[in-house]
PDB file of C-alpha atoms in Angstrom:
ATOM      1  CA  ILE A  17     170.172  79.511  78.376  1.00 86.00           C
ATOM      2  CA  TYR A  18     168.182  78.492  81.452  1.00 86.00           C
ATOM      3  CA  LYS A  19     164.445  78.142  82.061  1.00 87.00           C
ATOM      4  CA  PHE A  20     163.259  78.675  85.651  1.00 86.00           C
ATOM      5  CA  ASN A  21     160.034  77.026  86.762  1.00 86.00           C
ATOM      6  CA  VAL A  22     158.917  79.312  89.589  1.00 83.00           C
ATOM      7  CA  ASN A  23     156.226  78.876  92.245  1.00 85.00           C
ATOM      8  CA  ARG A  24     153.246  81.159  92.832  1.00 85.00           C
ATOM      9  CA  ASN A  25     155.494  83.628  94.645  1.00 83.00           C
ATOM     10  CA  GLY A  26     157.899  83.857  91.714  1.00 79.00           C
ATOM     11  CA  LYS A  27     160.579  81.865  93.560  1.00 80.00           C
ATOM     12  CA  VAL A  28     162.482  78.696  92.683  1.00 78.00           C
ATOM     13  CA  ASP A  29     161.842  75.955  95.273  1.00 77.00           C
ATOM     14  CA  SER A  30     164.575  73.603  94.131  1.00 77.00           C
ATOM     15  CA  VAL A  31     167.515  73.302  91.747  1.00 76.00           C
ATOM     16  CA  ASP A  32     165.351  70.672  90.053  1.00 77.00           C
ATOM     17  CA  ASP A  33     163.156  73.556  88.853  1.00 82.00           C
ATOM     18  CA  VAL A  34     165.980  74.930  86.673  1.00 83.00           C
ATOM     19  CA  GLU A  35     166.243  73.564  83.132  1.00 84.00           C
ATOM     20  CA  GLU A  36     169.147  74.170  80.741  1.00 83.00           C
ATOM     21  CA  LEU A  37     167.947  74.690  77.160  1.00 84.00           C
ATOM     22  CA  THR A  38     170.047  73.301  74.322  1.00 83.00           C
ATOM     23  CA  ASN A  39     171.705  75.788  71.979  1.00 78.00           C
ATOM     24  CA  SER A  40     174.135  75.380  69.090  1.00 79.00           C
ATOM     25  CA  LEU A  41     176.418  78.340  69.792  1.00 78.00           C
ATOM     26  CA  GLY A  42     178.832  76.810  72.287  1.00 76.00           C
ATOM     27  CA  LYS A  43     181.625  78.900  73.795  1.00 78.00           C
ATOM     28  CA  LEU A  44     182.583  82.158  72.111  1.00 80.00           C
ATOM     29  CA  LYS A  45     186.230  83.116  71.721  1.00 82.00           C
ATOM     30  CA  PRO A  46     188.089  85.288  72.475  1.00 82.00           C
ATOM     31  CA  GLY A  47     186.996  86.299  75.974  1.00 86.00           C
ATOM     32  CA  LEU A  48     185.849  89.814  76.814  1.00 90.00           C
ATOM     33  CA  SER A  49     189.117  90.582  78.617  1.00 90.00           C
ATOM     34  CA  SER A  50     190.957  90.614  75.274  1.00 88.00           C
ATOM     35  CA  MET A  51     188.611  93.158  73.665  1.00 89.00           C
ATOM     36  CA  LEU A  52     189.609  96.347  75.492  1.00 85.00           C
ATOM     37  CA  ASN A  53     191.174  97.948  72.424  1.00 85.00           C
ATOM     38  CA  LYS A  54     188.614  96.539  69.985  1.00 87.00           C
ATOM     39  CA  PRO A  55     185.455  98.589  70.680  1.00 80.00           C
ATOM     40  CA  ASN A  56     184.015  97.863  67.234  1.00 84.00           C
ATOM     41  CA  ASP A  57     184.024  94.108  67.920  1.00 89.00           C
ATOM     42  CA  PHE A  58     181.615  94.205  70.876  1.00 90.00           C
ATOM     43  CA  GLU A  59     178.442  94.625  68.817  1.00 90.00           C
ATOM     44  CA  ALA A  60     179.152  91.666  66.510  1.00 90.00           C
ATOM     45  CA  TYR A  61     180.213  89.547  69.508  1.00 92.00           C
ATOM     46  CA  PHE A  62     176.901  90.056  71.294  1.00 93.00           C
ATOM     47  CA  GLN A  63     174.799  89.809  68.144  1.00 93.00           C
ATOM     48  CA  LYS A  64     175.849  86.147  67.929  1.00 91.00           C
ATOM     49  CA  LEU A  65     174.536  85.607  71.454  1.00 92.00           C
ATOM     50  CA  PHE A  66     171.329  87.572  70.872  1.00 94.00           C
ATOM     51  CA  GLY A  67     170.648  85.713  67.626  1.00 92.00           C
ATOM     52  CA  GLU A  68     170.928  82.273  69.213  1.00 92.00           C
ATOM     53  CA  ALA A  69     168.851  83.264  72.245  1.00 93.00           C
ATOM     54  CA  GLU A  70     166.098  84.725  70.038  1.00 94.00           C
ATOM     55  CA  LYS A  71     165.728  81.349  68.297  1.00 92.00           C
ATOM     56  CA  ILE A  72     165.015  79.626  71.622  1.00 93.00           C
ATOM     57  CA  ILE A  73     163.191  82.160  73.798  1.00 93.00           C
ATOM     58  CA  PRO A  74     159.624  82.982  72.629  1.00 93.00           C
ATOM     59  CA  LYS A  75     159.314  86.575  71.405  1.00 94.00           C
ATOM     60  CA  VAL A  76     156.622  87.351  73.976  1.00 95.00           C
ATOM     61  CA  LYS A  77     159.056  86.368  76.763  1.00 93.00           C
ATOM     62  CA  GLN A  78     162.185  88.119  75.511  1.00 95.00           C
ATOM     63  CA  SER A  79     161.602  91.544  77.089  1.00 94.00           C
ATOM     64  CA  SER A  80     161.156  89.909  80.521  1.00 93.00           C
ATOM     65  CA  THR A  81     164.124  87.522  80.185  1.00 94.00           C
ATOM     66  CA  PRO A  82     167.264  88.891  81.878  1.00 94.00           C
ATOM     67  CA  PHE A  83     170.547  88.722  79.977  1.00 95.00           C
ATOM     68  CA  VAL A  84     173.388  88.069  82.438  1.00 95.00           C
ATOM     69  CA  VAL A  85     177.105  88.665  81.825  1.00 95.00           C
ATOM     70  CA  LEU A  86     179.418  87.439  84.602  1.00 95.00           C
ATOM     71  CA  ALA A  87     183.117  87.916  83.880  1.00 94.00           C
ATOM     72  CA  THR A  88     185.645  85.627  85.564  1.00 92.00           C
ATOM     73  CA  ALA A  89     189.390  85.345  86.187  1.00 92.00           C
ATOM     74  CA  GLY A  90     190.602  86.647  82.839  1.00 91.00           C
ATOM     75  CA  MET A  91     188.878  89.926  83.660  1.00 93.00           C
ATOM     76  CA  ARG A  92     190.039  89.934  87.300  1.00 94.00           C
ATOM     77  CA  LEU A  93     193.642  89.934  86.064  1.00 92.00           C
ATOM     78  CA  LEU A  94     193.116  93.316  84.380  1.00 94.00           C
ATOM     79  CA  PRO A  95     193.561  96.611  86.259  1.00 94.00           C
ATOM     80  CA  GLU A  96     190.251  97.853  87.632  1.00 94.00           C
ATOM     81  CA  PRO A  97     189.947 100.827  85.218  1.00 94.00           C
ATOM     82  CA  GLU A  98     190.250  98.425  82.268  1.00 95.00           C
ATOM     83  CA  GLN A  99     187.661  96.078  83.798  1.00 95.00           C
ATOM     84  CA  ASP A 100     185.278  99.017  84.223  1.00 95.00           C
ATOM     85  CA  ALA A 101     185.803 100.203  80.628  1.00 94.00           C
ATOM     86  CA  ILE A 102     184.947  96.777  79.193  1.00 95.00           C
ATOM     87  CA  MET A 103     181.927  96.194  81.404  1.00 95.00           C
ATOM     88  CA  GLU A 104     180.557  99.685  80.656  1.00 95.00           C
ATOM     89  CA  LYS A 105     180.748  98.880  76.947  1.00 94.00           C
ATOM     90  CA  VAL A 106     178.847  95.629  77.586  1.00 95.00           C
ATOM     91  CA  LYS A 107     176.154  97.513  79.506  1.00 95.00           C
ATOM     92  CA  GLU A 108     175.864 100.031  76.688  1.00 94.00           C
ATOM     93  CA  ILE A 109     175.106  97.231  74.211  1.00 94.00           C
ATOM     94  CA  LEU A 110     172.652  95.419  76.509  1.00 95.00           C
ATOM     95  CA  LYS A 111     170.749  98.668  77.144  1.00 94.00           C
ATOM     96  CA  GLY A 112     170.652  99.510  73.431  1.00 92.00           C
ATOM     97  CA  ASP A 113     168.048  98.754  70.783  1.00 91.00           C
ATOM     98  CA  SER A 114     169.979  95.745  69.442  1.00 92.00           C
ATOM     99  CA  SER A 115     169.121  93.704  72.562  1.00 95.00           C
ATOM    100  CA  PRO A 116     165.527  92.483  72.943  1.00 95.00           C
ATOM    101  CA  PHE A 117     166.216  91.178  76.467  1.00 96.00           C
ATOM    102  CA  LEU A 118     165.751  92.591  79.962  1.00 95.00           C
ATOM    103  CA  PHE A 119     168.690  94.658  81.204  1.00 95.00           C
ATOM    104  CA  LYS A 120     169.556  95.026  84.884  1.00 94.00           C
ATOM    105  CA  ASP A 121     172.730  96.848  85.883  1.00 94.00           C
ATOM    106  CA  ASP A 122     173.766  94.300  88.527  1.00 93.00           C
ATOM    107  CA  ASN A 123     173.497  91.443  86.000  1.00 94.00           C
ATOM    108  CA  VAL A 124     176.680  92.705  84.331  1.00 96.00           C
ATOM    109  CA  ARG A 125     179.679  92.421  86.629  1.00 96.00           C
ATOM    110  CA  VAL A 126     183.016  90.799  87.368  1.00 96.00           C
ATOM    111  CA  ILE A 127     182.439  88.008  89.874  1.00 95.00           C
ATOM    112  CA  SER A 128     184.808  87.177  92.711  1.00 95.00           C
ATOM    113  CA  GLY A 129     187.022  84.109  92.796  1.00 94.00           C
ATOM    114  CA  LYS A 130     184.878  82.606  95.562  1.00 94.00           C
ATOM    115  CA  GLU A 131     181.719  83.030  93.465  1.00 95.00           C
ATOM    116  CA  GLU A 132     183.425  81.335  90.522  1.00 95.00           C
ATOM    117  CA  ALA A 133     184.413  78.420  92.769  1.00 96.00           C
ATOM    118  CA  ILE A 134     180.856  78.062  94.103  1.00 96.00           C
ATOM    119  CA  PHE A 135     179.349  78.172  90.590  1.00 93.00           C
ATOM    120  CA  ALA A 136     181.737  75.388  89.516  1.00 94.00           C
ATOM    121  CA  TRP A 137     180.558  73.217  92.424  1.00 95.00           C
ATOM    122  CA  ILE A 138     176.894  73.891  91.611  1.00 92.00           C
ATOM    123  CA  THR A 139     177.440  73.014  87.940  1.00 90.00           C
ATOM    124  CA  VAL A 140     179.151  69.668  88.597  1.00 93.00           C
ATOM    125  CA  ASN A 141     176.715  68.541  91.288  1.00 92.00           C
ATOM    126  CA  PHE A 142     173.725  69.622  89.194  1.00 87.00           C
ATOM    127  CA  ILE A 143     174.989  67.550  86.245  1.00 85.00           C
ATOM    128  CA  GLN A 144     175.678  64.561  88.513  1.00 88.00           C
ATOM    129  CA  GLY A 145     172.153  64.707  89.962  1.00 85.00           C
ATOM    130  CA  VAL A 146     173.271  65.445  93.513  1.00 87.00           C
ATOM    131  CA  LEU A 147     171.347  68.717  93.723  1.00 84.00           C
ATOM    132  CA  THR A 148     168.210  67.400  92.015  1.00 78.00           C
ATOM    133  CA  SER A 149     167.795  64.285  94.175  1.00 74.00           C
ATOM    134  CA  ARG A 150     164.590  64.182  96.253  1.00 71.00           C
ATOM    135  CA  MET A 151     166.626  62.630  99.084  1.00 71.00           C
ATOM    136  CA  ARG A 152     169.612  64.473 100.546  1.00 68.00           C
ATOM    137  CA  PRO A 153     172.622  62.489  99.217  1.00 66.00           C
ATOM    138  CA  SER A 154     175.261  61.381 101.725  1.00 74.00           C
ATOM    139  CA  PHE A 155     177.985  62.586  99.348  1.00 86.00           C
ATOM    140  CA  SER A 156     178.678  65.298  96.804  1.00 91.00           C
ATOM    141  CA  TRP A 157     181.351  65.861  94.183  1.00 95.00           C
ATOM    142  CA  GLY A 158     184.347  68.022  94.994  1.00 96.00           C
ATOM    143  CA  VAL A 159     185.625  70.240  92.194  1.00 96.00           C
ATOM    144  CA  LEU A 160     189.113  71.090  90.992  1.00 96.00           C
ATOM    145  CA  ASP A 161     188.458  73.481  88.119  1.00 94.00           C
ATOM    146  CA  MET A 162     191.501  74.705  86.186  1.00 94.00           C
ATOM    147  CA  GLY A 163     190.558  77.485  83.809  1.00 90.00           C
ATOM    148  CA  GLY A 164     192.746  79.705  81.692  1.00 90.00           C
ATOM    149  CA  ALA A 165     193.544  82.337  84.327  1.00 91.00           C
ATOM    150  CA  SER A 166     192.663  80.729  87.673  1.00 94.00           C
ATOM    151  CA  THR A 167     192.062  77.443  89.460  1.00 95.00           C
ATOM    152  CA  GLN A 168     189.062  76.816  91.731  1.00 95.00           C
ATOM    153  CA  VAL A 169     188.831  74.242  94.530  1.00 96.00           C
ATOM    154  CA  THR A 170     185.420  73.556  96.092  1.00 96.00           C
ATOM    155  CA  MET A 171     184.017  70.775  98.311  1.00 94.00           C
ATOM    156  CA  ARG A 172     181.183  70.249 100.745  1.00 92.00           C
ATOM    157  CA  LEU A 173     182.043  70.293 104.441  1.00 89.00           C
ATOM    158  CA  PHE A 174     180.340  68.323 107.209  1.00 80.00           C
ATOM    159  CA  LYS A 175     181.682  70.434 110.043  1.00 75.00           C
ATOM    160  CA  ARG A 176     181.626  74.211 110.427  1.00 72.00           C
ATOM    161  CA  PRO A 177     185.217  75.433 110.219  1.00 70.00           C
ATOM    162  CA  GLN A 178     186.029  79.111 110.522  1.00 74.00           C
ATOM    163  CA  HIS A 179     186.380  79.785 106.794  1.00 77.00           C
ATOM    164  CA  SER A 180     183.417  77.820 105.438  1.00 87.00           C
ATOM    165  CA  THR A 181     180.912  79.358 103.016  1.00 90.00           C
ATOM    166  CA  THR A 182     177.167  78.835 103.390  1.00 91.00           C
ATOM    167  CA  LEU A 183     175.197  78.313 100.173  1.00 92.00           C
ATOM    168  CA  LYS A 184     171.377  78.230 100.030  1.00 88.00           C
ATOM    169  CA  LEU A 185     169.851  76.547  96.993  1.00 85.00           C
ATOM    170  CA  GLY A 186     166.083  76.449  97.072  1.00 75.00           C
ATOM    171  CA  ASN A 187     165.195  75.149 100.529  1.00 78.00           C
ATOM    172  CA  LYS A 188     168.517  73.376 101.124  1.00 83.00           C
ATOM    173  CA  ILE A 189     171.646  74.647 102.875  1.00 86.00           C
ATOM    174  CA  HIS A 190     175.149  73.551 101.833  1.00 89.00           C
ATOM    175  CA  ARG A 191     178.357  74.355 103.706  1.00 91.00           C
ATOM    176  CA  LEU A 192     181.343  74.604 101.375  1.00 94.00           C
ATOM    177  CA  PHE A 193     185.068  75.117 101.249  1.00 94.00           C
ATOM    178  CA  ALA A 194     185.481  77.422  98.224  1.00 95.00           C
ATOM    179  CA  ARG A 195     188.738  78.996  97.064  1.00 94.00           C
ATOM    180  CA  SER A 196     190.015  80.484  93.820  1.00 94.00           C
ATOM    181  CA  TYR A 197     193.701  80.929  92.998  1.00 95.00           C
ATOM    182  CA  LEU A 198     194.144  83.809  90.569  1.00 92.00           C
ATOM    183  CA  ASP A 199     196.867  83.596  87.927  1.00 92.00           C
ATOM    184  CA  MET A 200     197.119  79.818  88.484  1.00 94.00           C
ATOM    185  CA  GLY A 201     195.123  78.805  85.406  1.00 93.00           C
ATOM    186  CA  LEU A 202     196.551  76.769  82.558  1.00 92.00           C
ATOM    187  CA  ALA A 203     197.150  79.704  80.198  1.00 88.00           C
ATOM    188  CA  SER A 204     198.714  81.836  82.948  1.00 91.00           C
ATOM    189  CA  ILE A 205     201.080  79.061  84.034  1.00 92.00           C
ATOM    190  CA  HIS A 206     202.020  78.321  80.427  1.00 89.00           C
ATOM    191  CA  ASP A 207     202.808  81.996  79.784  1.00 88.00           C
ATOM    192  CA  ARG A 208     205.061  82.121  82.852  1.00 90.00           C
ATOM    193  CA  TYR A 209     206.832  78.949  81.739  1.00 90.00           C
ATOM    194  CA  LEU A 210     207.558  80.460  78.330  1.00 87.00           C
ATOM    195  CA  GLU A 211     209.010  83.546  80.013  1.00 87.00           C
ATOM    196  CA  PHE A 212     211.208  81.280  82.126  1.00 88.00           C
ATOM    197  CA  LEU A 213     212.293  79.306  79.072  1.00 87.00           C
ATOM    198  CA  ASP A 214     213.197  82.500  77.232  1.00 85.00           C
ATOM    199  CA  GLN A 215     215.450  83.570  80.118  1.00 88.00           C
ATOM    200  CA  TRP A 216     216.865  80.113  80.985  1.00 88.00           C
ATOM    201  CA  LYS A 217     220.650  80.244  80.696  1.00 86.00           C
ATOM    202  CA  ASP A 218     221.045  76.479  80.159  1.00 85.00           C
ATOM    203  CA  LYS A 219     218.479  76.058  77.400  1.00 85.00           C
ATOM    204  CA  SER A 220     219.443  74.210  74.235  1.00 88.00           C
ATOM    205  CA  PHE A 221     218.346  74.572  70.632  1.00 88.00           C
ATOM    206  CA  ALA A 222     217.446  72.505  67.582  1.00 88.00           C
ATOM    207  CA  SER A 223     217.448  73.630  63.944  1.00 87.00           C
ATOM    208  CA  MET A 224     214.632  72.431  61.690  1.00 83.00           C
ATOM    209  CA  GLY A 225     213.452  73.758  58.344  1.00 82.00           C
ATOM    210  CA  GLY A 226     215.744  76.733  58.570  1.00 83.00           C
ATOM    211  CA  LEU A 227     214.293  77.787  61.937  1.00 86.00           C
ATOM    212  CA  GLU A 228     215.825  77.655  65.388  1.00 88.00           C
ATOM    213  CA  TYR A 229     213.709  76.024  68.117  1.00 89.00           C
ATOM    214  CA  PHE A 230     213.972  76.171  71.896  1.00 89.00           C
ATOM    215  CA  LYS A 231     214.074  72.630  73.329  1.00 91.00           C
ATOM    216  CA  SER A 232     211.391  72.489  75.993  1.00 91.00           C
ATOM    217  CA  PRO A 233     211.688  69.826  78.741  1.00 91.00           C
ATOM    218  CA  CYS A 234     208.054  70.408  79.730  1.00 89.00           C
ATOM    219  CA  HIS A 235     206.484  69.639  76.318  1.00 89.00           C
ATOM    220  CA  HIS A 236     205.986  66.142  74.962  1.00 90.00           C
ATOM    221  CA  HIS A 237     207.903  64.571  72.056  1.00 89.00           C
ATOM    222  CA  GLY A 238     206.407  65.721  68.791  1.00 88.00           C
ATOM    223  CA  PHE A 239     205.223  69.088  70.119  1.00 90.00           C
ATOM    224  CA  MET A 240     206.245  71.933  67.813  1.00 88.00           C
ATOM    225  CA  GLU A 241     204.774  75.414  67.774  1.00 86.00           C
ATOM    226  CA  SER A 242     205.662  79.020  66.998  1.00 84.00           C
ATOM    227  CA  MET A 243     204.717  81.399  69.814  1.00 78.00           C
ATOM    228  CA  LYS A 244     204.294  84.473  67.618  1.00 71.00           C
ATOM    229  CA  PRO A 245     203.658  87.092  70.321  1.00 64.00           C
ATOM    230  CA  LEU A 246     206.931  86.100  72.017  1.00 67.00           C
ATOM    231  CA  GLY A 247     208.871  85.431  68.819  1.00 77.00           C
ATOM    232  CA  MET A 248     209.723  81.917  70.036  1.00 84.00           C
ATOM    233  CA  ASN A 249     209.724  78.531  68.324  1.00 89.00           C
ATOM    234  CA  ILE A 250     209.245  75.609  70.741  1.00 91.00           C
ATOM    235  CA  ILE A 251     209.947  71.907  70.239  1.00 91.00           C
ATOM    236  CA  GLY A 252     209.200  69.268  72.862  1.00 91.00           C
ATOM    237  CA  GLU A 253     212.306  67.545  74.242  1.00 89.00           C
ATOM    238  CA  PRO A 254     211.504  66.022  77.682  1.00 88.00           C
ATOM    239  CA  ASN A 255     215.142  65.000  78.283  1.00 82.00           C
ATOM    240  CA  SER A 256     216.715  68.312  77.271  1.00 75.00           C
TER     241      SER A 256
END
């Protein structure tokens, strides 16, 4: 939840004018991309968000406070018709009577990989004070952000190469290298590794507690887990 301190023209002059408000909700799981076939779960999912926001945002301000839903790589992996079906359900809830907040159609969308990379850079450099400094710092923090379904790489550039991205924050201009690599997130890579392990002709096994386990050379000693969707039991054996 963010509070924007705007000028007389209703604009934000600086990133320093944006304040993050503390809330107790944290990150909700699962992500929206997993809820396509669970239409009855959407209402309860968003009620948790509405309830926490209503505790923090004064009632008189709620109808003018926009509620923004930006979906990332997990959604981009889905076919476009499935993306559209999920986001239409989200819009239906935000437009309904259960939401006291301001709804705008373009505040509910699936963002591009480049946008996700830029937002990661803004977040890190805001936290580190680079973007809120009164002086223009001589350095900024580069970002390597590995999520579940993609990895983002972003850094500030001092020259103007062909594929740079220009970012305007308040009255300041930043020139960035920003890339997102879809399907290269931690969960995606792990899923592909399990598929490889399942098909690996030279894999070996261990029997424990009456169960048969695949020995995994890419998991640490002591790792043991049942991958129920794949019907696999994995045990870490780095030297297998």
